[in-house]
PDB file of C-alpha atoms and ligand atoms in Angstrom:
ATOM      1  CA  UNK P 166     -33.029  65.851  45.766  1.00 69.00           C
ATOM      2  CA  UNK P 167     -32.504  62.338  47.050  1.00 85.00           C
ATOM      3  CA  UNK P 168     -35.852  61.108  45.671  1.00 93.00           C
ATOM      4  CA  UNK P 169     -35.123  62.213  42.109  1.00 96.00           C
ATOM      5  CA  UNK P 170     -31.578  60.817  42.206  1.00 95.00           C
ATOM      6  CA  UNK P 171     -32.992  57.560  43.548  1.00 97.00           C
ATOM      7  CA  UNK P 172     -35.513  57.307  40.720  1.00 97.00           C
ATOM      8  CA  UNK P 173     -32.959  58.113  38.040  1.00 98.00           C
ATOM      9  CA  UNK P 174     -30.447  55.581  39.367  1.00 98.00           C
ATOM     10  CA  UNK P 175     -33.135  52.888  39.847  1.00 98.00           C
ATOM     11  CA  UNK P 176     -34.311  53.350  36.252  1.00 98.00           C
ATOM     12  CA  UNK P 177     -30.736  52.940  35.017  1.00 98.00           C
ATOM     13  CA  UNK P 178     -30.061  49.891  37.222  1.00 98.00           C
ATOM     14  CA  UNK P 179     -33.474  48.394  36.421  1.00 98.00           C
ATOM     15  CA  UNK P 180     -32.800  48.545  32.705  1.00 98.00           C
ATOM     16  CA  UNK P 181     -29.224  47.282  33.023  1.00 98.00           C
ATOM     17  CA  UNK P 182     -30.047  44.388  35.377  1.00 98.00           C
ATOM     18  CA  UNK P 183     -33.351  43.545  33.628  1.00 97.00           C
ATOM     19  CA  UNK P 184     -32.312  40.007  32.650  1.00 96.00           C
ATOM     20  CA  UNK P 185     -30.473  39.194  35.875  1.00 97.00           C
ATOM     21  CA  UNK P 186     -31.899  37.218  38.811  1.00 96.00           C
ATOM     22  CA  UNK P 187     -30.718  37.035  42.396  1.00 94.00           C
ATOM     23  CA  UNK P 188     -28.642  33.798  42.353  1.00 88.00           C
ATOM     24  CA  UNK P 189     -30.611  30.771  43.539  1.00 84.00           C
ATOM     25  CA  UNK P 190     -33.980  32.569  43.334  1.00 89.00           C
ATOM     26  CA  UNK P 191     -36.550  33.581  40.748  1.00 94.00           C
ATOM     27  CA  UNK P 192     -36.411  37.201  41.906  1.00 96.00           C
ATOM     28  CA  UNK P 193     -35.185  40.019  39.698  1.00 97.00           C
ATOM     29  CA  UNK P 194     -31.809  41.454  40.685  1.00 98.00           C
ATOM     30  CA  UNK P 195     -33.445  44.687  41.915  1.00 98.00           C
ATOM     31  CA  UNK P 196     -34.320  42.679  45.036  1.00 98.00           C
ATOM     32  CA  UNK P 197     -30.620  42.679  45.930  1.00 98.00           C
ATOM     33  CA  UNK P 198     -30.247  46.343  45.004  1.00 98.00           C
ATOM     34  CA  UNK P 199     -33.224  47.417  47.123  1.00 98.00           C
ATOM     35  CA  UNK P 200     -31.843  45.541  50.138  1.00 98.00           C
ATOM     36  CA  UNK P 201     -28.473  47.287  49.850  1.00 98.00           C
ATOM     37  CA  UNK P 202     -30.193  50.698  49.581  1.00 98.00           C
ATOM     38  CA  UNK P 203     -32.329  49.842  52.620  1.00 98.00           C
ATOM     39  CA  UNK P 204     -29.178  49.184  54.697  1.00 98.00           C
ATOM     40  CA  UNK P 205     -27.768  52.572  53.623  1.00 98.00           C
ATOM     41  CA  UNK P 206     -31.023  54.341  54.563  1.00 97.00           C
ATOM     42  CA  UNK P 207     -31.081  52.623  57.970  1.00 98.00           C
ATOM     43  CA  UNK P 208     -27.438  53.613  58.557  1.00 98.00           C
ATOM     44  CA  UNK P 209     -28.294  57.238  57.737  1.00 97.00           C
ATOM     45  CA  UNK P 210     -31.316  57.070  60.012  1.00 97.00           C
ATOM     46  CA  UNK P 211     -28.953  55.980  62.825  1.00 96.00           C
ATOM     47  CA  UNK P 212     -26.315  58.633  62.117  1.00 93.00           C
ATOM     48  CA  UNK P 213     -26.347  61.430  59.510  1.00 94.00           C
ATOM     49  CA  UNK P 214     -22.575  61.779  59.171  1.00 94.00           C
ATOM     50  CA  UNK P 215     -22.249  60.790  55.521  1.00 97.00           C
ATOM     51  CA  UNK P 216     -23.478  62.005  52.138  1.00 97.00           C
ATOM     52  CA  UNK P 217     -26.774  60.185  51.631  1.00 97.00           C
ATOM     53  CA  UNK P 218     -27.265  61.165  47.972  1.00 97.00           C
ATOM     54  CA  UNK P 219     -23.827  59.871  47.077  1.00 98.00           C
ATOM     55  CA  UNK P 220     -24.226  56.641  49.063  1.00 98.00           C
ATOM     56  CA  UNK P 221     -27.704  55.910  47.648  1.00 98.00           C
ATOM     57  CA  UNK P 222     -26.502  56.295  44.061  1.00 98.00           C
ATOM     58  CA  UNK P 223     -23.526  54.023  44.766  1.00 98.00           C
ATOM     59  CA  UNK P 224     -25.771  51.436  46.405  1.00 98.00           C
ATOM     60  CA  UNK P 225     -28.141  51.355  43.433  1.00 98.00           C
ATOM     61  CA  UNK P 226     -25.384  51.256  40.816  1.00 98.00           C
ATOM     62  CA  UNK P 227     -22.789  49.161  42.690  1.00 98.00           C
ATOM     63  CA  UNK P 228     -23.083  46.008  40.544  1.00 98.00           C
ATOM     64  CA  UNK P 229     -23.757  47.635  37.157  1.00 98.00           C
ATOM     65  CA  UNK P 230     -20.169  47.630  35.851  1.00 98.00           C
ATOM     66  CA  UNK P 231     -19.451  44.146  37.235  1.00 97.00           C
ATOM     67  CA  UNK P 232     -22.630  42.443  36.040  1.00 97.00           C
ATOM     68  CA  UNK P 233     -24.068  44.429  33.118  1.00 98.00           C
ATOM     69  CA  UNK P 234     -23.164  46.279  29.925  1.00 97.00           C
ATOM     70  CA  UNK P 235     -22.749  49.563  31.852  1.00 98.00           C
ATOM     71  CA  UNK P 236     -19.368  51.239  31.421  1.00 98.00           C
ATOM     72  CA  UNK P 237     -17.404  53.685  33.579  1.00 98.00           C
ATOM     73  CA  UNK P 238     -17.986  56.453  31.021  1.00 98.00           C
ATOM     74  CA  UNK P 239     -21.712  55.801  30.816  1.00 98.00           C
ATOM     75  CA  UNK P 240     -22.030  56.139  34.602  1.00 98.00           C
ATOM     76  CA  UNK P 241     -19.750  59.174  34.594  1.00 98.00           C
ATOM     77  CA  UNK P 242     -21.938  60.886  31.982  1.00 98.00           C
ATOM     78  CA  UNK P 243     -25.188  60.081  33.799  1.00 98.00           C
ATOM     79  CA  UNK P 244     -24.168  60.408  37.459  1.00 98.00           C
ATOM     80  CA  UNK P 245     -20.787  62.180  37.576  1.00 98.00           C
ATOM     81  CA  UNK P 246     -17.185  61.157  38.055  1.00 98.00           C
ATOM     82  CA  UNK P 247     -17.318  60.559  41.830  1.00 98.00           C
ATOM     83  CA  UNK P 248     -20.132  58.017  41.458  1.00 98.00           C
ATOM     84  CA  UNK P 249     -18.397  56.321  38.506  1.00 98.00           C
ATOM     85  CA  UNK P 250     -15.144  56.046  40.478  1.00 98.00           C
ATOM     86  CA  UNK P 251     -17.002  54.561  43.429  1.00 98.00           C
ATOM     87  CA  UNK P 252     -18.784  51.957  41.292  1.00 98.00           C
ATOM     88  CA  UNK P 253     -15.471  51.111  39.612  1.00 98.00           C
ATOM     89  CA  UNK P 254     -13.833  50.491  43.016  1.00 98.00           C
ATOM     90  CA  UNK P 255     -16.771  48.228  43.959  1.00 98.00           C
ATOM     91  CA  UNK P 256     -16.115  46.222  40.777  1.00 98.00           C
ATOM     92  CA  UNK P 257     -13.737  43.257  40.877  1.00 97.00           C
ATOM     93  CA  UNK P 258     -10.899  43.190  38.359  1.00 96.00           C
ATOM     94  CA  UNK P 259     -11.416  40.123  36.128  1.00 93.00           C
ATOM     95  CA  UNK P 260      -7.761  40.059  35.159  1.00 96.00           C
ATOM     96  CA  UNK P 261      -6.745  39.032  38.675  1.00 96.00           C
ATOM     97  CA  UNK P 262      -6.752  35.237  38.931  1.00 93.00           C
ATOM     98  CA  UNK P 263      -7.672  34.317  42.492  1.00 95.00           C
ATOM     99  CA  UNK P 264     -10.905  35.269  44.247  1.00 93.00           C
ATOM    100  CA  UNK P 265      -8.992  36.319  47.354  1.00 95.00           C
ATOM    101  CA  UNK P 266      -6.697  38.674  45.444  1.00 97.00           C
ATOM    102  CA  UNK P 267      -9.638  40.130  43.520  1.00 97.00           C
ATOM    103  CA  UNK P 268     -11.328  41.015  46.823  1.00 97.00           C
ATOM    104  CA  UNK P 269      -8.094  42.453  48.285  1.00 97.00           C
ATOM    105  CA  UNK P 270      -7.593  44.604  45.205  1.00 98.00           C
ATOM    106  CA  UNK P 271     -11.174  45.919  45.286  1.00 98.00           C
ATOM    107  CA  UNK P 272     -10.959  46.708  49.024  1.00 98.00           C
ATOM    108  CA  UNK P 273      -7.665  48.570  48.508  1.00 98.00           C
ATOM    109  CA  UNK P 274      -9.289  50.696  45.807  1.00 98.00           C
ATOM    110  CA  UNK P 275     -12.376  51.248  47.994  1.00 98.00           C
ATOM    111  CA  UNK P 276     -10.127  52.449  50.838  1.00 98.00           C
ATOM    112  CA  UNK P 277      -8.565  55.104  48.602  1.00 98.00           C
ATOM    113  CA  UNK P 278     -11.980  56.766  48.170  1.00 98.00           C
ATOM    114  CA  UNK P 279     -14.403  58.412  50.577  1.00 97.00           C
ATOM    115  CA  UNK P 280     -16.164  56.470  53.326  1.00 97.00           C
ATOM    116  CA  UNK P 281     -19.456  56.216  51.417  1.00 98.00           C
ATOM    117  CA  UNK P 282     -17.856  53.721  49.024  1.00 98.00           C
ATOM    118  CA  UNK P 283     -16.748  51.439  51.881  1.00 98.00           C
ATOM    119  CA  UNK P 284     -20.082  51.852  53.583  1.00 98.00           C
ATOM    120  CA  UNK P 285     -21.864  50.535  50.472  1.00 98.00           C
ATOM    121  CA  UNK P 286     -19.544  47.505  50.447  1.00 98.00           C
ATOM    122  CA  UNK P 287     -20.529  46.840  54.071  1.00 98.00           C
ATOM    123  CA  UNK P 288     -24.222  47.144  53.136  1.00 98.00           C
ATOM    124  CA  UNK P 289     -23.684  44.765  50.203  1.00 98.00           C
ATOM    125  CA  UNK P 290     -22.065  42.058  52.329  1.00 98.00           C
ATOM    126  CA  UNK P 291     -24.631  42.446  55.136  1.00 98.00           C
ATOM    127  CA  UNK P 292     -27.334  41.853  52.504  1.00 97.00           C
ATOM    128  CA  UNK P 293     -25.512  38.809  51.159  1.00 96.00           C
ATOM    129  CA  UNK P 294     -25.073  37.199  54.587  1.00 96.00           C
ATOM    130  CA  UNK P 295     -28.510  35.670  54.634  1.00 92.00           C
ATOM    131  CA  UNK P 296     -28.787  31.885  55.084  1.00 89.00           C
ATOM    132  CA  UNK P 297     -26.480  30.228  52.523  1.00 89.00           C
ATOM    133  CA  UNK P 298     -28.253  28.542  49.569  1.00 85.00           C
ATOM    134  CA  UNK P 299     -28.777  24.791  50.194  1.00 84.00           C
ATOM    135  CA  UNK P 300     -26.651  23.814  47.171  1.00 85.00           C
ATOM    136  CA  UNK P 301     -23.513  25.464  48.619  1.00 89.00           C
ATOM    137  CA  UNK P 302     -20.845  23.068  49.894  1.00 90.00           C
ATOM    138  CA  UNK P 303     -19.608  23.318  53.480  1.00 90.00           C
ATOM    139  CA  UNK P 304     -16.279  24.531  52.074  1.00 91.00           C
ATOM    140  CA  UNK P 305     -17.931  27.350  50.139  1.00 92.00           C
ATOM    141  CA  UNK P 306     -19.925  28.415  53.215  1.00 93.00           C
ATOM    142  CA  UNK P 307     -16.721  28.569  55.308  1.00 94.00           C
ATOM    143  CA  UNK P 308     -14.867  30.495  52.600  1.00 94.00           C
ATOM    144  CA  UNK P 309     -17.724  32.998  52.313  1.00 95.00           C
ATOM    145  CA  UNK P 310     -17.685  33.452  56.093  1.00 96.00           C
ATOM    146  CA  UNK P 311     -13.908  34.034  56.064  1.00 96.00           C
ATOM    147  CA  UNK P 312     -14.228  36.520  53.221  1.00 97.00           C
ATOM    148  CA  UNK P 313     -16.878  38.437  55.180  1.00 97.00           C
ATOM    149  CA  UNK P 314     -14.495  38.619  58.160  1.00 97.00           C
ATOM    150  CA  UNK P 315     -11.775  39.969  55.882  1.00 98.00           C
ATOM    151  CA  UNK P 316     -14.145  42.649  54.508  1.00 98.00           C
ATOM    152  CA  UNK P 317     -15.182  43.573  58.046  1.00 98.00           C
ATOM    153  CA  UNK P 318     -11.523  44.034  59.116  1.00 98.00           C
ATOM    154  CA  UNK P 319     -10.539  46.006  56.027  1.00 98.00           C
ATOM    155  CA  UNK P 320     -13.510  48.385  56.284  1.00 98.00           C
ATOM    156  CA  UNK P 321     -13.374  49.142  60.017  1.00 97.00           C
ATOM    157  CA  UNK P 322     -14.441  52.683  60.892  1.00 95.00           C
ATOM    158  CA  UNK P 323     -16.409  53.389  57.696  1.00 97.00           C
ATOM    159  CA  UNK P 324     -19.739  53.509  59.511  1.00 97.00           C
ATOM    160  CA  UNK P 325     -20.213  52.365  63.148  1.00 96.00           C
ATOM    161  CA  UNK P 326     -23.788  51.207  62.561  1.00 98.00           C
ATOM    162  CA  UNK P 327     -22.997  49.077  59.504  1.00 98.00           C
ATOM    163  CA  UNK P 328     -19.690  47.842  60.960  1.00 98.00           C
ATOM    164  CA  UNK P 329     -21.559  46.576  64.027  1.00 98.00           C
ATOM    165  CA  UNK P 330     -24.297  45.087  61.903  1.00 98.00           C
ATOM    166  CA  UNK P 331     -21.818  43.188  59.719  1.00 98.00           C
ATOM    167  CA  UNK P 332     -20.003  41.864  62.811  1.00 98.00           C
ATOM    168  CA  UNK P 333     -23.314  40.562  64.153  1.00 97.00           C
ATOM    169  CA  UNK P 334     -24.204  38.953  60.802  1.00 97.00           C
ATOM    170  CA  UNK P 335     -20.813  37.216  60.730  1.00 97.00           C
ATOM    171  CA  UNK P 336     -21.381  35.934  64.274  1.00 96.00           C
ATOM    172  CA  UNK P 337     -24.835  34.622  63.377  1.00 94.00           C
ATOM    173  CA  UNK P 338     -23.819  33.067  60.030  1.00 94.00           C
ATOM    174  CA  UNK P 339     -24.565  29.322  60.176  1.00 88.00           C
ATOM    175  CA  UNK P 340     -21.169  27.892  59.168  1.00 84.00           C
ATOM    176  CA  UNK P 341     -21.952  24.560  60.798  1.00 74.00           C
ATOM    177  CA  UNK P 342     -25.192  24.101  58.907  1.00 60.00           C
ATOM    178  CA  UNK P 343     -24.207  20.700  57.573  1.00 55.00           C
ATOM    179  CA  UNK P 344     -22.968  19.431  60.961  1.00 54.00           C
ATOM    180  CA  UNK P 345     -26.480  19.832  62.355  1.00 52.00           C
ATOM    181  CA  UNK P 346     -28.038  17.471  59.814  1.00 49.00           C
TER     182      UNK P 346
HETATM  183 NI1  LIG A 564     -24.019  43.486  45.326  1.00 66.93          NI
END
């Protein structure tokens, strides 16, 4: 049942992310997680052509390997190999030096797996395309915008609803924030 899987995954993520805040805020990291899950639920409400249980678990766990002590094997034991593989693909490889290559590598691995994994990446970036934090430089804002465009291109066709939503978020992203001051 989706509800039980949700609760189990949220307990795991809640414990793992317990000391992590959403960058630039005082909010616990579960704020980010709940927003990503919400996007997945809305996408499924729009069109039921993907595995909701799988996508919800991925959404909840997507940052656990990258940001916490959680390991591939731990997730595999708790949630199964498919979920662990998905979370691993959504995790950037620290051994790759440039940010751009790290993203390319992750997207390539995401594209080798089923569409739910790519759909969660779309939901993650949609969530992160809120107004940029005031301390970000113009250069960082532009780079983030470009990276979002790259993600959007690489994940075309994963989910029409989320693809459209990301395109709209990219269009609305205030890259000229500083020019207006
Ligand atoms: Ni995330």
